[in-house]
mmCIF file of C-alpha atoms and ligand atoms in Angstrom:
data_model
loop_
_atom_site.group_PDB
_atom_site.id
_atom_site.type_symbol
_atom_site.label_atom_id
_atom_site.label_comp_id
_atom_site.label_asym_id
_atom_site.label_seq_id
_atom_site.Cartn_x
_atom_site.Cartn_y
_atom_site.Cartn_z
ATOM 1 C CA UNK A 1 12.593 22.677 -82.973
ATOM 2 C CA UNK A 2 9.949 21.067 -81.030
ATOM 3 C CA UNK A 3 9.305 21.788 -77.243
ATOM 4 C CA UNK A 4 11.818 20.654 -74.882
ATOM 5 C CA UNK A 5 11.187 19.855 -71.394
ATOM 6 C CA UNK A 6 12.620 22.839 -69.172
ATOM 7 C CA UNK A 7 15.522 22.146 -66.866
ATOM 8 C CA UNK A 8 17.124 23.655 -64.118
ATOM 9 C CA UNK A 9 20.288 21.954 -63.282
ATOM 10 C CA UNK A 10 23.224 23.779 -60.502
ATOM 11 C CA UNK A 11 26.232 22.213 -58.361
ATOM 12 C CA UNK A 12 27.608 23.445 -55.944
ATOM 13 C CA UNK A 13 31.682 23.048 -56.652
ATOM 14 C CA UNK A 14 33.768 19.642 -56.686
ATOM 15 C CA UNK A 15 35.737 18.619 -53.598
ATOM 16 C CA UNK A 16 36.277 16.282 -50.545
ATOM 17 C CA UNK A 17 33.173 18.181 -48.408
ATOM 18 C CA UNK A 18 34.444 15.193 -46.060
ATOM 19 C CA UNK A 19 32.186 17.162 -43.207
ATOM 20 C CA UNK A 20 28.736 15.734 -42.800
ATOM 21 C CA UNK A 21 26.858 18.453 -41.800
ATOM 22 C CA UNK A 22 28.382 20.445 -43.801
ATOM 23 C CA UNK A 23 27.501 18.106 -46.946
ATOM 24 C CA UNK A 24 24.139 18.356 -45.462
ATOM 25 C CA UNK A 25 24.266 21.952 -45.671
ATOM 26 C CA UNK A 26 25.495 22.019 -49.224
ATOM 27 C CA UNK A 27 23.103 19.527 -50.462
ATOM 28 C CA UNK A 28 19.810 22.003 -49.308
ATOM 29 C CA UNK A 29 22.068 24.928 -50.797
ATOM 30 C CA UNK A 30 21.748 23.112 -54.091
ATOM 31 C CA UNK A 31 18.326 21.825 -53.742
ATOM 32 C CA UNK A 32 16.849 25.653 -52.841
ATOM 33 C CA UNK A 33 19.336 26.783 -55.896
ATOM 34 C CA UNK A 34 18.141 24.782 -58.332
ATOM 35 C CA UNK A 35 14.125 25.419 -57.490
ATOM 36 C CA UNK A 36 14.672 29.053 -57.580
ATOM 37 C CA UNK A 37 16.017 29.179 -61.018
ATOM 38 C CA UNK A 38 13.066 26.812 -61.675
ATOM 39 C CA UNK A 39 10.501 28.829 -60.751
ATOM 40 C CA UNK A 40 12.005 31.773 -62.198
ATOM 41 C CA UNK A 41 11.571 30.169 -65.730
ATOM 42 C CA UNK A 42 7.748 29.583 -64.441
ATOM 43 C CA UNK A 43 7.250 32.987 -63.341
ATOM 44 C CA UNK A 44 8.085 34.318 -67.358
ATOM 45 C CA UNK A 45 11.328 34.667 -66.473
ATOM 46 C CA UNK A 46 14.032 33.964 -69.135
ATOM 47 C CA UNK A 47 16.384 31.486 -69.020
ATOM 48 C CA UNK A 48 19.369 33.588 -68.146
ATOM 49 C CA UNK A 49 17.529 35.404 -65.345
ATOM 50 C CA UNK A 50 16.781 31.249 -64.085
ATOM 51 C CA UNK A 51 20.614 30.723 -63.851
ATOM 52 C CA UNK A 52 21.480 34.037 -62.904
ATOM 53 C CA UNK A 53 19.036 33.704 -59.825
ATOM 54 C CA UNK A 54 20.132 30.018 -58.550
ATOM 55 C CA UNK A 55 23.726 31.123 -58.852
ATOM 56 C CA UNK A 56 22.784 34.460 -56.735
ATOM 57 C CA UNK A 57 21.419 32.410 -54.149
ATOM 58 C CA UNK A 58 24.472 29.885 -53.734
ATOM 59 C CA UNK A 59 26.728 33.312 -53.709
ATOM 60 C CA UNK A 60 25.397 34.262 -50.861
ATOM 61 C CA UNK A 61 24.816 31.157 -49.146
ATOM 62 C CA UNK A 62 28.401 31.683 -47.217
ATOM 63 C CA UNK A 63 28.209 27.392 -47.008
ATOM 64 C CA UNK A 64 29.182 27.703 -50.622
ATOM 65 C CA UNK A 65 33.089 29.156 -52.227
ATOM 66 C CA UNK A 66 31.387 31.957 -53.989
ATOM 67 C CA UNK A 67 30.233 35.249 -52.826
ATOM 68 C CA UNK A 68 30.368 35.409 -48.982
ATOM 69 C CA UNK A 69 32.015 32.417 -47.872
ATOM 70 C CA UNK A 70 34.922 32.491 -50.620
ATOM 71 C CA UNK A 71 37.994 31.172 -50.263
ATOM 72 C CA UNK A 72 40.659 33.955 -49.023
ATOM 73 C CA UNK A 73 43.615 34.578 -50.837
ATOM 74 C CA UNK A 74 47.012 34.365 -49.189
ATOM 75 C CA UNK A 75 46.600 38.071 -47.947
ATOM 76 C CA UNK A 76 43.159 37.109 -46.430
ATOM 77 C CA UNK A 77 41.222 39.143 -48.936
ATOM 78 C CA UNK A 78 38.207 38.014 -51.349
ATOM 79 C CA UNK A 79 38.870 38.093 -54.361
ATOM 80 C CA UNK A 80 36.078 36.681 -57.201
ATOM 81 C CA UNK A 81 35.378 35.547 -60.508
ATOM 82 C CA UNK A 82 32.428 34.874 -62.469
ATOM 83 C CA UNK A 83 30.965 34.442 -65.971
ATOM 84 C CA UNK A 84 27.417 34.026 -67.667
ATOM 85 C CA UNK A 85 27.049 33.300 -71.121
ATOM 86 C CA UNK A 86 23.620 32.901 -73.242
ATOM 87 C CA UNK A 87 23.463 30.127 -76.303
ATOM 88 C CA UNK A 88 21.492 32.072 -78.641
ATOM 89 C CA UNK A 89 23.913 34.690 -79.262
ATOM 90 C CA UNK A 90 26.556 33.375 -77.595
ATOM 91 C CA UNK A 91 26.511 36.828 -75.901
ATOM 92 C CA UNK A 92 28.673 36.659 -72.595
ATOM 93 C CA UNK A 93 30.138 38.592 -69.597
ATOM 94 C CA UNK A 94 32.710 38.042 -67.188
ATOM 95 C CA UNK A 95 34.242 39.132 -63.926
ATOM 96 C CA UNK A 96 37.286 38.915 -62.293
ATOM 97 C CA UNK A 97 39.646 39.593 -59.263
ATOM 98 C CA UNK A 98 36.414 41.723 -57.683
ATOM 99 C CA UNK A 99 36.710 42.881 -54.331
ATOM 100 C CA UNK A 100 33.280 43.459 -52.144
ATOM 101 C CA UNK A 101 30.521 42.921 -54.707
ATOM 102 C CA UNK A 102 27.827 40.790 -53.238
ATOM 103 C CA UNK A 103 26.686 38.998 -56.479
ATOM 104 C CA UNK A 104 29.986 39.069 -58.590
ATOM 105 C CA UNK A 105 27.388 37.143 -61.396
ATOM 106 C CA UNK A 106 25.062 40.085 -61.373
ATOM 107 C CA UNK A 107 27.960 42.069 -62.401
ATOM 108 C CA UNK A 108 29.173 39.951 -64.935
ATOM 109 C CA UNK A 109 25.766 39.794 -66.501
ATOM 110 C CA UNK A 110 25.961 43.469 -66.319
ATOM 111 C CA UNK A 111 29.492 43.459 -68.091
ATOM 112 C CA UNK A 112 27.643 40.953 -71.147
ATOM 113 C CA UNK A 113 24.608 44.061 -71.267
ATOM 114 C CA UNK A 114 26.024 47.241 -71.071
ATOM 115 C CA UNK A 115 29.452 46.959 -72.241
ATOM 116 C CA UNK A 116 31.144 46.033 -75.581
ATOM 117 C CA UNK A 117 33.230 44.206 -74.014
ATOM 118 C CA UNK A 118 33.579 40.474 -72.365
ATOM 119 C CA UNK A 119 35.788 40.686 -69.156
ATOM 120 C CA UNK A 120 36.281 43.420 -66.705
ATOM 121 C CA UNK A 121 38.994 42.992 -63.979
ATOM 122 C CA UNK A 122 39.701 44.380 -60.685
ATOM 123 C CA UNK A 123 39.538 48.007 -60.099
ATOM 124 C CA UNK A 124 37.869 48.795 -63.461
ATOM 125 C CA UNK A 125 35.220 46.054 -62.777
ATOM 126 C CA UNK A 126 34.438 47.904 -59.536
ATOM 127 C CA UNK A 127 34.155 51.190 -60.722
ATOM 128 C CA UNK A 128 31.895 49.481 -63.534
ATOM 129 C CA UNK A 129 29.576 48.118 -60.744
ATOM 130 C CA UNK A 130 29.453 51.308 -59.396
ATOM 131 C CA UNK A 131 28.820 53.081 -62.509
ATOM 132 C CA UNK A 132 25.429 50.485 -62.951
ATOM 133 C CA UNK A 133 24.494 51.403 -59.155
ATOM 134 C CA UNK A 134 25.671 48.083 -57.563
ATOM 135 C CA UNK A 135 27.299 49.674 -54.553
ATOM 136 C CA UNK A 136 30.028 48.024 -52.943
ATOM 137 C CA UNK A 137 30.008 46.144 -49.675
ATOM 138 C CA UNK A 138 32.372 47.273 -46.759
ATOM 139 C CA UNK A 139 36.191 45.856 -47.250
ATOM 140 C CA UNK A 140 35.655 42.603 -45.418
ATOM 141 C CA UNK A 141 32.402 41.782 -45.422
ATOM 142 C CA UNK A 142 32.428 38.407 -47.569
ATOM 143 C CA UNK A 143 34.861 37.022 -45.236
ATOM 144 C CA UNK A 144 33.533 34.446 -42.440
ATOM 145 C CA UNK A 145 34.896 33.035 -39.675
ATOM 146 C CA UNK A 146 34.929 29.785 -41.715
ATOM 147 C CA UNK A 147 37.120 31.103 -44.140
ATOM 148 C CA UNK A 148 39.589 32.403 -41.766
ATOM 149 C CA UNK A 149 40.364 29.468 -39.977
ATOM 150 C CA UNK A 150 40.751 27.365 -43.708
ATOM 151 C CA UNK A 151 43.391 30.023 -44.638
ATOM 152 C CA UNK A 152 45.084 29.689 -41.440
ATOM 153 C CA UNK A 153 45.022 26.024 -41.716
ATOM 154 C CA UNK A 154 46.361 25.871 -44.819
ATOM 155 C CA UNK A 155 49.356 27.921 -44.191
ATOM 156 C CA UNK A 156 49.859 25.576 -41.124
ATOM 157 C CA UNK A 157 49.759 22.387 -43.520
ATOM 158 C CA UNK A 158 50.729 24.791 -46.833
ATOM 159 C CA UNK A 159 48.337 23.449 -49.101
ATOM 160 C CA UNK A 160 49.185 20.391 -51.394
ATOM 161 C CA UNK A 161 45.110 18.871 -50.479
ATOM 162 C CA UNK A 162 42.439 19.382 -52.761
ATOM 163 C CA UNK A 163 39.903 21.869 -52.095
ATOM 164 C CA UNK A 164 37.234 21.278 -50.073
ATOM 165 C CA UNK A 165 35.029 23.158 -51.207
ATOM 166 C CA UNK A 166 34.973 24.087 -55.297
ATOM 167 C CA UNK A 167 32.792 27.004 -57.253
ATOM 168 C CA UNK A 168 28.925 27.289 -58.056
ATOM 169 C CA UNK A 169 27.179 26.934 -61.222
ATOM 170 C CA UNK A 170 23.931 26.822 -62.979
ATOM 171 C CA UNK A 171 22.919 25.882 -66.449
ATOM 172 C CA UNK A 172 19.354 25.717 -67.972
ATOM 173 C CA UNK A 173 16.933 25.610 -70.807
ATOM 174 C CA UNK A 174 13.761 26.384 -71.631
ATOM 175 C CA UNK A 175 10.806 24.785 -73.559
ATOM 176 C CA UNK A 176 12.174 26.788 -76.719
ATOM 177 C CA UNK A 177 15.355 24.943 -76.345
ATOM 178 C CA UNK A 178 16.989 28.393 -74.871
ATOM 179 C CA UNK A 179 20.058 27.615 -73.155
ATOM 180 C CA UNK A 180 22.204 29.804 -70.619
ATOM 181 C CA UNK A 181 24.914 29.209 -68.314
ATOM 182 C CA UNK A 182 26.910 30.927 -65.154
ATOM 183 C CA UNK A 183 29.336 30.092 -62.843
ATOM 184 C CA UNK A 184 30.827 31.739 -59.817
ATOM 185 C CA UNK A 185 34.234 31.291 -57.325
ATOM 186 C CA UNK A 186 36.128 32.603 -54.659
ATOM 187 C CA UNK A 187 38.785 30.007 -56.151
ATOM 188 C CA UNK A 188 41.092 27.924 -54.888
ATOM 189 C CA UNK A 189 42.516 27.504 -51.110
ATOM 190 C CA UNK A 190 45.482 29.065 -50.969
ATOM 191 C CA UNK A 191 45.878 31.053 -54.428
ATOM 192 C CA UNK A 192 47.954 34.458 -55.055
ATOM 193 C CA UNK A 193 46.710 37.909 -54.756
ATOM 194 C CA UNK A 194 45.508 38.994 -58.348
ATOM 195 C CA UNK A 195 45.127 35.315 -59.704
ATOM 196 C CA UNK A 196 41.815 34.651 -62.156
ATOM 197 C CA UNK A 197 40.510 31.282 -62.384
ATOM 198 C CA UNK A 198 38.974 28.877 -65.046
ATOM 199 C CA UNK A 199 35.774 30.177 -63.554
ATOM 200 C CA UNK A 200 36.230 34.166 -66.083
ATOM 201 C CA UNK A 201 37.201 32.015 -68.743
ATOM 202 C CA UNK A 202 34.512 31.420 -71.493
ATOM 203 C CA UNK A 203 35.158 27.631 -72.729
ATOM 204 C CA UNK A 204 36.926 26.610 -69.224
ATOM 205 C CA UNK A 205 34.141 27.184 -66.696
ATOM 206 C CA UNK A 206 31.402 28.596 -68.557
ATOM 207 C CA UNK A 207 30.129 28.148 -71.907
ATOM 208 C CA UNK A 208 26.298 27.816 -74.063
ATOM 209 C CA UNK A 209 25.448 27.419 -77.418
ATOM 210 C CA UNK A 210 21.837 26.740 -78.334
ATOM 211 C CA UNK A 211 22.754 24.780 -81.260
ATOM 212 C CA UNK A 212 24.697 22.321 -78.763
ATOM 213 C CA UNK A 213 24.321 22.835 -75.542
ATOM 214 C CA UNK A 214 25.476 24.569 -71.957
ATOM 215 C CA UNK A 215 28.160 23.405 -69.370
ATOM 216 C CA UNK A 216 29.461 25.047 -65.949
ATOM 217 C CA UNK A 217 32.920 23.766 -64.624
ATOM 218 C CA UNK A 218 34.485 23.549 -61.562
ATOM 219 C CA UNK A 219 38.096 21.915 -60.075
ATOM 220 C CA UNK A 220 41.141 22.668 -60.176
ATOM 221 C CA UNK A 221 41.041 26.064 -62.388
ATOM 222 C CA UNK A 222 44.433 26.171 -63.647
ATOM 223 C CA UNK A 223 43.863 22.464 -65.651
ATOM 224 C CA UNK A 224 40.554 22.964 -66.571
ATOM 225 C CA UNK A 225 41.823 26.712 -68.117
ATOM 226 C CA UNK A 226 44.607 24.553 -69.860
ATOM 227 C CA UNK A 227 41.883 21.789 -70.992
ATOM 228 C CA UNK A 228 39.114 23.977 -71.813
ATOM 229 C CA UNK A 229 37.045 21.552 -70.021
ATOM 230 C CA UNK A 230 33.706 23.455 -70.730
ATOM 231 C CA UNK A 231 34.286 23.358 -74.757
ATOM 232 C CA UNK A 232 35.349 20.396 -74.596
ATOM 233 C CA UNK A 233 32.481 18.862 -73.390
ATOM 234 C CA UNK A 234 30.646 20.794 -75.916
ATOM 235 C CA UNK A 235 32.749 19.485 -78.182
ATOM 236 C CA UNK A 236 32.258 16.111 -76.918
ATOM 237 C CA UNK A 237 28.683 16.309 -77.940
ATOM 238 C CA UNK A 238 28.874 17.934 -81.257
ATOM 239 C CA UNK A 239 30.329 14.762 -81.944
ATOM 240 C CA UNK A 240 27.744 12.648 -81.416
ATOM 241 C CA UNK A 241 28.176 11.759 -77.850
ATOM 242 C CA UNK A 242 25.498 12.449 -75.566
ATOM 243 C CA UNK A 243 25.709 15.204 -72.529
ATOM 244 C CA UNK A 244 26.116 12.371 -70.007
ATOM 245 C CA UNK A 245 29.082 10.762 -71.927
ATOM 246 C CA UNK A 246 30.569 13.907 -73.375
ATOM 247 C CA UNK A 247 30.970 15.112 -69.722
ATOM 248 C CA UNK A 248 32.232 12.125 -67.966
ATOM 249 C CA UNK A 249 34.596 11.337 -70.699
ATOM 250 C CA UNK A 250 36.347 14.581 -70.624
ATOM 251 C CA UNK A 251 36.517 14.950 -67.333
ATOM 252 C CA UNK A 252 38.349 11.328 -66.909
ATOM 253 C CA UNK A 253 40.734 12.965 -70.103
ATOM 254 C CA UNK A 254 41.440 15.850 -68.449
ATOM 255 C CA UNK A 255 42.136 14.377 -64.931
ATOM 256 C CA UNK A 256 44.273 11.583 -66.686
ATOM 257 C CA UNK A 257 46.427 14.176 -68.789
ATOM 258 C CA UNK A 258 46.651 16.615 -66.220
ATOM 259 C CA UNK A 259 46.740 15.044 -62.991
ATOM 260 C CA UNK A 260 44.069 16.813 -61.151
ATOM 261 C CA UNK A 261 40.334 17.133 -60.287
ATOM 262 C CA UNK A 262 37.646 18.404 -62.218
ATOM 263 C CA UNK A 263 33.523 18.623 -62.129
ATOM 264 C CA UNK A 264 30.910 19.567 -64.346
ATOM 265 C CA UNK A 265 27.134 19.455 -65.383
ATOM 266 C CA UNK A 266 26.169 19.893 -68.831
ATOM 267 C CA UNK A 267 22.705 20.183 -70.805
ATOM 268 C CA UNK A 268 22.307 19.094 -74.799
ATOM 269 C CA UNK A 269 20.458 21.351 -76.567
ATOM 270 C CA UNK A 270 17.392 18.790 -76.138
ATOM 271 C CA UNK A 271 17.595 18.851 -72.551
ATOM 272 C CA UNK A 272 19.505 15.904 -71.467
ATOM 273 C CA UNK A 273 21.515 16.148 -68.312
ATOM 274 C CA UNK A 274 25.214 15.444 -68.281
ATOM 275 C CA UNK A 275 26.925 15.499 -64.351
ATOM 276 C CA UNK A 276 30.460 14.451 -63.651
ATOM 277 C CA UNK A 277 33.253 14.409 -61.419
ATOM 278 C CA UNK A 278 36.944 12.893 -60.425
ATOM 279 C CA UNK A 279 37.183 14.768 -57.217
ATOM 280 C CA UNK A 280 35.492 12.688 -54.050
ATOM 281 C CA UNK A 281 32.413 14.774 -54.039
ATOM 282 C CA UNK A 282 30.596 17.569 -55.859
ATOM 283 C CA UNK A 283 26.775 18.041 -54.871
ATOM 284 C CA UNK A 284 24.443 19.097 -57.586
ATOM 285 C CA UNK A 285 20.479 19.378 -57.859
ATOM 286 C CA UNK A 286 17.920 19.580 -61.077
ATOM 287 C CA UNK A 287 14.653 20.484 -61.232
ATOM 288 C CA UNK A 288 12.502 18.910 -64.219
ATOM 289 C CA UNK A 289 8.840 19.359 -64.104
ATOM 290 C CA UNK A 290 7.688 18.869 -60.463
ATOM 291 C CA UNK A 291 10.668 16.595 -59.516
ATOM 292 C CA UNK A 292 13.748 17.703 -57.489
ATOM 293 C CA UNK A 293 16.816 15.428 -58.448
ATOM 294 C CA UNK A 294 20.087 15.761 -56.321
ATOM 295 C CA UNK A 295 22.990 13.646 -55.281
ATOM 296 C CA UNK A 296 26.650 14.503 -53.579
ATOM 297 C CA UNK A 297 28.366 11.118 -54.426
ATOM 298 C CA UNK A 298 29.524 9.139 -57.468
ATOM 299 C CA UNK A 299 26.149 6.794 -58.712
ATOM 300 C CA UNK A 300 23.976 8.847 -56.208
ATOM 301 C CA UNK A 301 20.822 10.135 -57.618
ATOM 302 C CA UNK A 302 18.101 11.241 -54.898
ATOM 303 C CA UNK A 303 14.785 12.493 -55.794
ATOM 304 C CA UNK A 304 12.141 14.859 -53.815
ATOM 305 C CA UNK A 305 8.516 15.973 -55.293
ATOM 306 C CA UNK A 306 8.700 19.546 -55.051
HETATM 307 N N1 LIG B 1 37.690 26.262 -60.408
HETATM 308 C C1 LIG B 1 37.858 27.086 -59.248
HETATM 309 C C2 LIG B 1 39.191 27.750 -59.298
HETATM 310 O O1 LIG B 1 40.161 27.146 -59.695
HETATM 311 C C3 LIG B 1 37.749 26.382 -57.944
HETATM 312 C C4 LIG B 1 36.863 25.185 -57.863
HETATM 313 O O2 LIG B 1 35.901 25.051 -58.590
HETATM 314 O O3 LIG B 1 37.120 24.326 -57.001
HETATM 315 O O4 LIG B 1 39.295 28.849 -58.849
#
């Protein structure tokens, strides 16, 4: 395999983000994401600590639904999911339904390393994180003021909108042609205690496979679970299609058959970007060499030198 051009591509979750400063705020969470991860792979680091690290940052950029700033479930608690998988081995690890970790993607990177297993859930993730010396943040302290008034809002209205804000994600390779991806929610407005997303789900939200490529999800969980959006993009382009088509195509599928909203970003195994969306908005940033793409709306493509 010849060298490939390293990439660092991240979004920050699907929705209507119909607030301008808060798209404004989103947009430079993305942007700072997606040159972190960046200069992680610079620094010699690999290209699941790159992914690992812009996802990190978005969690606890409370602007974003992951981390602090996640959506609330209907009992006001935080509950999160996340996965991380790496296209080599297709080694993987997965969270979900964890209560008061700060990084819930450092602990499902944790779950891929030191366990034989791919998901941990709830209680038994916890102990887990406690177990690898994560310690646990006070009951409460990923909720925000934010947060609080969207769940009290949305019992006023009871749901039926689309989110307005959707998940985080991160996918990269390196100039071997390494590829890794991670994703990370507090899930949907309005969901029940004890309810996993799309976001745990290898294939849905999160998958890599060097000899293919990597994709990180985000919409409405429950059809991109049923759709296995992520594979199916990656099946998209085992066909032939490229990451760009393979992306948007089954993302227009998926919306058409299913009748909701989906995003995703998506590298080929040579490094070509792939970014869709049917929801309004979903921001997303890439660093290639010393240029900083990024863009919030449909046929939007901004560029910084960095
Ligand atoms: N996919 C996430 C979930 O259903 C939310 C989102 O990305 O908007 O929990």
């Amino acid at each position: 395999m010849p060298d490939v051009e390293p990439v660092i591509l991240v979004h920050g979750g699907a929705g209507t983000i119909s607030d301008f400063a808060k798209a404004e705020r989103v947009i430079a969470g993305v942007k700072e994401a997606a040159k972190k991860g960046y200069q992680v792979l610079r620094s010699g680091g690999s290209v699941v600590d790159a992914v690992q690290a812009a996802v990190e940052l978005m969690e606890d950029n409370e602007v974003f639904n992951a981390g602090r700033g996640s959506y609330l479930t209907l009992d006001g608690e935080v509950e999160m999911d996340a996965s991380i998988m790496v296209g080599s081995d297709l080694s993987a690890g997965a969270v979900t339904v964890v209560k008061d970790i700060k990084n819930p993607i450092a602990l499902a990177r944790l779950v891929m390393e030191k366990t034989g297993h791919v998901l941990l859930a709830g209680e038994g993730a916890k102990r887990f994180a406690v177990d690898q010396g994560v310690k646990p943040l006070e009951p409460g302290a990923l909720v925000t003021p934010a947060t609080l008034e969207a769940l009290a809002k949305w019992k006023l209205k009871h749901g039926g909108a689309p989110s307005e804000m959707g998940t985080v994600g991160a996918v990269g390779i390196d100039s071997k042609g390494r590829l890794a991806a991670a994703t990370s929610t507090g899930g949907r407005e309005g969901k029940m205690a004890g309810r996993s997303s799309d976001t745990c789900m290898l294939g849905s939200g999160t998958y890599a496979d060097d000899e293919i490529g990597a994709v990180s999800t985000t919409g409405h969980g429950e059809s991109i679970a049923k759709f296995c959006l992520a594979h199916a993009i990656i099946r998209g382009m085992g066909n032939g299609e490229s990451a760009d088509e393979a992306t948007k195509k089954c993302i227009d599928v998926m919306t058409q058959r299913l009748n909701n909203t989906a995003g995703a970003i998506t590298l080929s195994r040579t490094g070509e970007v792939g970014i869709g969306f049917s929801t309004n908005r979903m921001s997303w940033a890439y660093q290639k060499k010393n240029k900083l793409y990024f863009g919030i709306d449909k046929n939007q493509c901004s560029c910084d030198d960095v």
